[in-house]
């Protein structure tokens, strides 16, 4: 009986195992057949795919970087911005030419050869006129490498007796051709700079005089005001121009201002103060951080005792119940939207005919 029961158990286990294998090979509810071998193969396939991605990651990243950094086929590179031509060289050459032209005369035409190579003969006596000072007031490139330059010259006439008479500021326009790079006013790179006048100067009318726009200082404090801001300006400018006291006692902390050295003046007198405060008087210093803009007029007496009129635009700030100078401004403040306007026309009297000096006139030779 025992053997029979053991046999029955073994047969039952075999049937159960066969049933399990059979059920594993049969389709499940989803229609897929699964088995232990199939699951193991699928697992190995997934692991192989993951390792393939891991190994190929650096390779794919390198390819992506190279493709991004490589220039696109057919893409056009932006053209470099053209360097604007500089007027400095032609302007300086024109100024030298005008000075030499005013002093030249009959027999000294060769003095103009470095500037103008045309054939000419001057009728005026050399040294009849000279430019005591000159400056360029306008320059314009009329063609690439070709400039129109206007020079203002303070001209003095000299007679045969050695007497001189100032003729005033006169204006001369010159055509200048330039070679060389754009920095020299030319158009050709990698070439030597050079200049040449295309003709003698042409004397022209003075530029239109302008009346400046309205300044931003609407309150007039006068010259003897006891206003604390005026007192600060008075003390600061005295220290700034004469060096008799330290500037630190009048300036805001951190302000870096140095007095003029050596001191050009022995004394300073304030003759007028204007500011942009809205109140009529500033007997009491306002809250800390309040800003005030001033225009201060002074008569400064030099070491020889001669008075010199000057004006200074200052910015003041309040701190601890006192005004302090925060800066000496670059220029007086003007009102917003206040452009300059044309000044009334005035005619400059011409010199007497007896003292007038003829201009050099060219003639072909």
Short mmCIF file of C-alpha atoms in Angstrom, two decimals:
data_model
loop_
_atom_site.label_atom_id
_atom_site.label_comp_id
_atom_site.label_asym_id
_atom_site.label_seq_id
_atom_site.Cartn_x
_atom_site.Cartn_y
_atom_site.Cartn_z
CA UNK A 1 0.00 0.00 0.00
CA UNK A 2 2.82 2.34 0.80
CA UNK A 3 4.53 1.65 -2.51
CA UNK A 4 1.28 2.24 -4.37
CA UNK A 5 0.78 5.59 -2.66
CA UNK A 6 4.37 6.65 -3.46
CA UNK A 7 3.89 5.66 -7.06
CA UNK A 8 0.70 7.68 -7.21
CA UNK A 9 2.52 10.73 -5.78
CA UNK A 10 5.31 10.51 -8.36
CA UNK A 11 2.82 10.20 -11.18
CA UNK A 12 0.95 13.20 -9.81
CA UNK A 13 4.10 15.35 -9.68
CA UNK A 14 4.98 14.43 -13.27
CA UNK A 15 1.52 15.37 -14.42
CA UNK A 16 1.70 18.67 -12.57
CA UNK A 17 5.09 19.50 -14.14
CA UNK A 18 3.81 18.61 -17.59
CA UNK A 19 0.75 20.72 -16.98
CA UNK A 20 2.97 23.68 -15.99
CA UNK A 21 5.14 23.31 -19.07
CA UNK A 22 2.08 22.95 -21.24
CA UNK A 23 0.43 26.02 -19.72
CA UNK A 24 3.63 28.03 -20.18
CA UNK A 25 3.72 27.17 -23.88
CA UNK A 26 0.08 27.96 -24.44
CA UNK A 27 -1.01 31.46 -25.43
CA UNK A 28 -2.08 33.76 -22.59
CA UNK A 29 -5.02 36.13 -22.64
CA UNK A 30 -3.08 38.62 -24.78
CA UNK A 31 -2.30 36.06 -27.46
CA UNK A 32 1.48 35.89 -26.71
CA UNK A 33 3.21 32.56 -26.04
CA UNK A 34 5.72 32.82 -23.22
CA UNK A 35 8.22 30.35 -21.96
CA UNK A 36 11.20 30.41 -19.65
CA UNK A 37 13.61 30.21 -22.57
CA UNK A 38 11.83 32.98 -24.40
CA UNK A 39 11.86 35.26 -21.34
CA UNK A 40 15.57 34.65 -20.82
CA UNK A 41 16.29 35.48 -24.46
CA UNK A 42 14.26 38.65 -24.25
CA UNK A 43 16.13 39.72 -21.12
CA UNK A 44 19.48 39.17 -22.83
CA UNK A 45 18.30 41.18 -25.84
CA UNK A 46 17.28 44.15 -23.65
CA UNK A 47 20.62 44.10 -21.81
CA UNK A 48 22.49 44.05 -25.12
CA UNK A 49 20.49 47.04 -26.37
CA UNK A 50 21.21 49.04 -23.21
CA UNK A 51 24.94 48.34 -23.46
CA UNK A 52 24.90 49.32 -27.13
CA UNK A 53 23.39 52.70 -26.20
CA UNK A 54 25.96 53.21 -23.43
CA UNK A 55 28.86 52.42 -25.73
CA UNK A 56 27.56 54.52 -28.63
CA UNK A 57 26.73 57.58 -26.47
CA UNK A 58 30.20 59.25 -26.63
CA UNK A 59 30.45 58.50 -30.33
CA UNK A 60 27.08 60.08 -31.07
CA UNK A 61 27.94 63.10 -28.89
CA UNK A 62 31.22 63.66 -30.74
CA UNK A 63 29.48 63.46 -34.11
CA UNK A 64 26.83 65.95 -32.96
CA UNK A 65 29.51 68.40 -31.75
CA UNK A 66 31.46 68.17 -35.00
CA UNK A 67 28.36 68.67 -37.10
CA UNK A 68 27.33 71.72 -35.04
CA UNK A 69 30.78 73.34 -35.19
CA UNK A 70 31.31 72.71 -38.89
CA UNK A 71 30.33 75.64 -41.13
CA UNK A 72 27.06 75.18 -42.90
CA UNK A 73 27.39 74.38 -46.55
CA UNK A 74 26.60 77.39 -48.68
CA UNK A 75 26.37 79.80 -45.69
CA UNK A 76 27.81 83.25 -46.48
CA UNK A 77 30.15 84.85 -43.99
CA UNK A 78 29.13 88.38 -42.91
CA UNK A 79 31.18 91.03 -44.64
CA UNK A 80 33.47 92.99 -42.29
CA UNK A 81 32.21 96.46 -41.45
CA UNK A 82 33.90 99.17 -43.48
CA UNK A 83 36.15 101.46 -41.46
CA UNK A 84 35.05 105.08 -41.88
CA UNK A 85 37.71 107.39 -43.24
CA UNK A 86 39.29 109.69 -40.67
CA UNK A 87 39.41 113.45 -41.38
CA UNK A 88 42.33 114.06 -39.00
CA UNK A 89 45.12 113.75 -41.56
CA UNK A 90 43.53 115.87 -44.31
CA UNK A 91 42.47 118.49 -41.74
CA UNK A 92 45.97 118.87 -40.31
CA UNK A 93 47.49 119.08 -43.78
CA UNK A 94 44.99 121.78 -44.82
CA UNK A 95 45.75 123.83 -41.70
CA UNK A 96 49.48 123.77 -42.44
CA UNK A 97 48.82 124.68 -46.07
CA UNK A 98 46.72 127.73 -45.18
CA UNK A 99 49.37 129.02 -42.76
CA UNK A 100 52.10 128.63 -45.41
CA UNK A 101 49.86 130.19 -48.07
CA UNK A 102 49.18 133.33 -46.00
CA UNK A 103 52.89 133.95 -45.43
CA UNK A 104 54.09 133.12 -48.95
CA UNK A 105 54.55 135.67 -51.71
CA UNK A 106 56.41 136.59 -54.84
CA UNK A 107 59.66 134.67 -55.01
CA UNK A 108 58.74 132.21 -52.24
CA UNK A 109 56.26 130.10 -54.19
CA UNK A 110 58.47 127.08 -53.59
CA UNK A 111 57.40 127.20 -49.92
CA UNK A 112 54.01 125.89 -51.09
CA UNK A 113 55.48 122.97 -53.06
CA UNK A 114 55.01 120.45 -50.19
CA UNK A 115 51.29 121.23 -50.27
CA UNK A 116 50.42 122.25 -53.83
CA UNK A 117 52.34 121.15 -56.91
CA UNK A 118 50.52 123.32 -59.44
CA UNK A 119 52.34 126.05 -61.34
CA UNK A 120 51.76 129.49 -59.82
CA UNK A 121 53.24 132.95 -59.39
CA UNK A 122 52.19 135.08 -56.42
CA UNK A 123 51.98 138.86 -56.73
CA UNK A 124 51.94 139.77 -53.02
CA UNK A 125 55.08 140.56 -51.05
CA UNK A 126 56.15 137.67 -48.77
CA UNK A 127 55.30 138.13 -45.10
CA UNK A 128 52.57 140.68 -45.78
CA UNK A 129 50.12 138.47 -43.90
CA UNK A 130 50.57 135.83 -41.25
CA UNK A 131 48.27 133.54 -39.29
CA UNK A 132 48.91 134.05 -35.59
CA UNK A 133 46.75 131.00 -34.92
CA UNK A 134 44.55 128.68 -36.93
CA UNK A 135 42.22 125.74 -36.50
CA UNK A 136 40.03 123.47 -38.61
CA UNK A 137 36.32 124.11 -38.11
CA UNK A 138 34.83 121.79 -40.75
CA UNK A 139 35.84 118.84 -42.90
CA UNK A 140 33.75 116.78 -45.30
CA UNK A 141 34.58 113.89 -47.60
CA UNK A 142 33.13 114.94 -50.96
CA UNK A 143 34.41 111.79 -52.69
CA UNK A 144 36.24 108.73 -51.38
CA UNK A 145 39.66 110.02 -50.38
CA UNK A 146 38.87 113.62 -51.38
CA UNK A 147 38.16 116.16 -48.64
CA UNK A 148 36.84 119.70 -48.35
CA UNK A 149 38.42 121.34 -45.29
CA UNK A 150 37.59 124.77 -43.85
CA UNK A 151 40.28 126.49 -41.79
CA UNK A 152 39.76 129.51 -39.52
CA UNK A 153 42.85 131.71 -39.23
CA UNK A 154 43.46 134.76 -37.07
CA UNK A 155 45.22 136.94 -39.64
CA UNK A 156 47.60 139.84 -38.98
CA UNK A 157 48.79 142.26 -41.69
CA UNK A 158 52.32 143.70 -41.73
CA UNK A 159 53.32 146.86 -43.64
CA UNK A 160 56.71 147.95 -44.95
CA UNK A 161 57.36 150.02 -41.83
CA UNK A 162 57.10 147.00 -39.57
CA UNK A 163 53.70 147.91 -38.17
CA UNK A 164 51.14 145.18 -37.65
CA UNK A 165 47.37 145.27 -37.69
CA UNK A 166 45.09 142.43 -36.77
CA UNK A 167 42.59 141.72 -39.54
CA UNK A 168 40.52 139.30 -37.47
CA UNK A 169 39.48 135.73 -38.09
CA UNK A 170 39.22 134.75 -41.74
CA UNK A 171 38.04 131.47 -43.24
CA UNK A 172 39.63 129.45 -46.04
CA UNK A 173 38.39 126.30 -47.76
CA UNK A 174 40.82 123.82 -49.29
CA UNK A 175 40.40 120.66 -51.38
CA UNK A 176 42.70 117.86 -50.16
CA UNK A 177 43.27 114.48 -51.79
CA UNK A 178 44.46 111.71 -49.47
CA UNK A 179 46.14 108.38 -50.12
CA UNK A 180 46.67 105.56 -47.69
CA UNK A 181 44.35 103.64 -45.36
CA UNK A 182 41.03 104.88 -44.01
CA UNK A 183 42.71 105.96 -40.78
CA UNK A 184 44.68 108.51 -42.82
CA UNK A 185 41.64 109.66 -44.78
CA UNK A 186 42.39 107.54 -47.86
CA UNK A 187 40.83 104.47 -49.44
CA UNK A 188 43.74 102.05 -50.03
CA UNK A 189 44.98 99.75 -47.29
CA UNK A 190 48.64 98.81 -46.91
CA UNK A 191 49.81 101.98 -48.63
CA UNK A 192 51.71 105.00 -47.37
CA UNK A 193 49.65 108.02 -46.35
CA UNK A 194 50.04 111.15 -48.43
CA UNK A 195 48.20 114.41 -49.09
CA UNK A 196 47.99 117.00 -51.84
CA UNK A 197 46.01 120.22 -52.25
CA UNK A 198 44.12 120.41 -55.53
CA UNK A 199 44.23 124.24 -55.70
CA UNK A 200 45.05 127.34 -53.70
CA UNK A 201 42.72 128.09 -50.76
CA UNK A 202 39.41 129.87 -51.33
CA UNK A 203 38.46 132.53 -48.80
CA UNK A 204 34.84 131.98 -47.72
CA UNK A 205 32.27 133.59 -45.44
CA UNK A 206 32.20 132.89 -41.73
CA UNK A 207 29.85 130.15 -40.54
CA UNK A 208 26.45 131.17 -39.25
CA UNK A 209 26.59 132.51 -35.71
CA UNK A 210 24.28 130.79 -33.22
CA UNK A 211 22.56 131.87 -30.05
CA UNK A 212 22.82 129.10 -27.42
CA UNK A 213 19.79 127.43 -25.95
CA UNK A 214 18.42 128.50 -22.58
CA UNK A 215 20.42 127.40 -19.55
CA UNK A 216 18.83 125.39 -16.76
CA UNK A 217 19.69 127.89 -14.00
CA UNK A 218 16.49 129.82 -13.36
CA UNK A 219 17.18 131.29 -9.91
CA UNK A 220 19.57 134.24 -9.55
CA UNK A 221 21.32 134.39 -6.17
CA UNK A 222 23.40 137.50 -6.90
CA UNK A 223 26.98 137.96 -5.74
CA UNK A 224 26.65 138.92 -2.07
CA UNK A 225 24.05 136.36 -1.05
CA UNK A 226 24.31 134.78 2.38
CA UNK A 227 22.84 131.58 0.95
CA UNK A 228 24.82 128.59 2.30
CA UNK A 229 25.22 127.18 -1.22
CA UNK A 230 26.79 130.45 -2.41
CA UNK A 231 29.18 130.43 0.54
CA UNK A 232 30.25 126.89 -0.35
CA UNK A 233 30.86 127.86 -3.99
CA UNK A 234 32.82 130.95 -2.94
CA UNK A 235 35.10 129.01 -0.59
CA UNK A 236 35.58 126.13 -3.02
CA UNK A 237 36.58 128.30 -5.99
CA UNK A 238 38.96 130.35 -3.85
CA UNK A 239 40.69 127.13 -2.78
CA UNK A 240 40.57 125.71 -6.32
CA UNK A 241 42.11 128.75 -8.03
CA UNK A 242 44.43 130.18 -5.38
CA UNK A 243 45.45 127.13 -3.37
CA UNK A 244 45.20 129.05 -0.10
CA UNK A 245 43.04 126.42 1.63
CA UNK A 246 42.32 122.71 1.29
CA UNK A 247 39.55 121.58 -1.05
CA UNK A 248 38.46 118.78 1.30
CA UNK A 249 36.58 121.14 3.58
CA UNK A 250 34.25 122.05 0.68
CA UNK A 251 33.86 118.72 -1.17
CA UNK A 252 31.76 115.60 -0.62
CA UNK A 253 33.43 112.46 0.76
CA UNK A 254 34.97 110.44 -2.06
CA UNK A 255 35.13 113.41 -4.44
CA UNK A 256 38.51 113.53 -6.16
CA UNK A 257 39.30 117.09 -7.15
CA UNK A 258 42.70 118.73 -7.22
CA UNK A 259 43.44 122.47 -7.16
CA UNK A 260 45.20 124.03 -10.13
CA UNK A 261 48.94 123.84 -9.55
CA UNK A 262 50.78 126.11 -9.54
CA UNK A 263 47.99 128.43 -8.45
CA UNK A 264 47.34 130.91 -11.30
CA UNK A 265 45.47 133.49 -9.22
CA UNK A 266 46.03 135.40 -6.01
CA UNK A 267 42.40 136.27 -5.24
CA UNK A 268 38.88 135.31 -6.36
CA UNK A 269 35.71 137.40 -6.20
CA UNK A 270 32.29 135.92 -6.93
CA UNK A 271 30.30 138.26 -9.19
CA UNK A 272 27.15 136.19 -9.74
CA UNK A 273 25.51 132.86 -8.90
CA UNK A 274 22.59 131.13 -10.61
CA UNK A 275 21.13 127.74 -9.71
CA UNK A 276 18.25 125.41 -10.55
CA UNK A 277 16.51 125.58 -7.15
CA UNK A 278 12.79 126.32 -7.28
CA UNK A 279 12.59 128.28 -4.03
CA UNK A 280 13.50 131.94 -3.79
CA UNK A 281 16.02 131.45 -1.00
CA UNK A 282 18.04 128.62 0.51
CA UNK A 283 18.79 129.97 3.98
CA UNK A 284 18.29 126.48 5.39
CA UNK A 285 20.12 123.49 3.97
CA UNK A 286 17.60 120.84 2.83
CA UNK A 287 17.62 117.13 3.64
CA UNK A 288 20.72 115.03 3.01
CA UNK A 289 21.22 113.98 -0.60
CA UNK A 290 19.55 117.03 -2.17
CA UNK A 291 21.32 118.02 -5.42
CA UNK A 292 21.81 121.60 -6.60
CA UNK A 293 23.35 122.78 -9.88
CA UNK A 294 25.08 126.16 -9.94
CA UNK A 295 26.63 128.49 -12.51
CA UNK A 296 29.14 130.72 -10.72
CA UNK A 297 30.73 133.82 -12.27
CA UNK A 298 34.01 135.04 -10.78
CA UNK A 299 36.68 137.67 -11.32
CA UNK A 300 40.02 136.06 -10.54
CA UNK A 301 43.03 138.34 -10.04
CA UNK A 302 46.27 136.91 -11.43
CA UNK A 303 49.72 137.26 -9.91
CA UNK A 304 50.29 140.49 -11.87
CA UNK A 305 47.12 142.07 -10.48
CA UNK A 306 44.98 141.75 -13.64
CA UNK A 307 41.38 140.49 -13.25
CA UNK A 308 40.23 137.57 -15.39
CA UNK A 309 36.53 136.74 -15.77
CA UNK A 310 35.66 133.03 -15.48
CA UNK A 311 32.56 130.88 -15.02
CA UNK A 312 32.16 127.47 -13.38
CA UNK A 313 29.33 124.95 -13.47
CA UNK A 314 29.17 123.12 -10.13
CA UNK A 315 27.07 120.31 -8.68
CA UNK A 316 26.44 120.52 -4.92
CA UNK A 317 24.97 117.94 -2.54
CA UNK A 318 23.64 118.45 0.95
CA UNK A 319 25.02 116.43 3.86
CA UNK A 320 24.84 116.88 7.62
CA UNK A 321 23.33 120.36 7.39
CA UNK A 322 25.82 121.79 4.86
CA UNK A 323 26.36 122.04 1.12
CA UNK A 324 29.35 120.25 -0.42
CA UNK A 325 30.77 120.35 -3.96
CA UNK A 326 30.28 116.97 -5.65
CA UNK A 327 31.77 117.85 -9.04
CA UNK A 328 33.02 120.55 -11.37
CA UNK A 329 30.76 119.91 -14.36
CA UNK A 330 32.02 119.55 -17.92
CA UNK A 331 29.63 122.22 -19.22
CA UNK A 332 26.76 124.37 -17.96
CA UNK A 333 23.42 122.56 -17.94
CA UNK A 334 20.89 123.53 -20.60
CA UNK A 335 17.15 123.12 -20.56
CA UNK A 336 15.71 120.05 -22.20
CA UNK A 337 14.61 120.59 -25.82
CA UNK A 338 16.38 123.94 -26.03
CA UNK A 339 18.43 123.86 -29.26
CA UNK A 340 20.56 126.79 -30.41
CA UNK A 341 19.02 129.36 -32.73
CA UNK A 342 20.39 131.71 -35.36
CA UNK A 343 21.87 134.84 -33.85
CA UNK A 344 21.00 138.28 -35.22
CA UNK A 345 23.13 139.05 -38.26
CA UNK A 346 26.02 141.40 -37.62
CA UNK A 347 28.41 142.79 -40.19
CA UNK A 348 32.08 142.91 -39.34
CA UNK A 349 33.60 146.21 -40.51
CA UNK A 350 36.15 145.80 -43.24
CA UNK A 351 39.65 147.21 -42.78
CA UNK A 352 40.34 150.59 -44.32
CA UNK A 353 41.33 150.58 -47.94
CA UNK A 354 44.67 152.10 -47.00
CA UNK A 355 45.47 149.22 -44.67
CA UNK A 356 43.84 146.41 -46.62
CA UNK A 357 46.28 143.87 -47.97
CA UNK A 358 45.61 142.14 -51.30
CA UNK A 359 45.32 138.39 -51.27
CA UNK A 360 47.93 136.35 -53.09
CA UNK A 361 46.72 135.63 -56.59
CA UNK A 362 47.95 132.72 -58.69
CA UNK A 363 48.87 132.99 -62.33
CA UNK A 364 49.96 130.32 -64.73
CA UNK A 365 53.61 130.39 -65.63
#
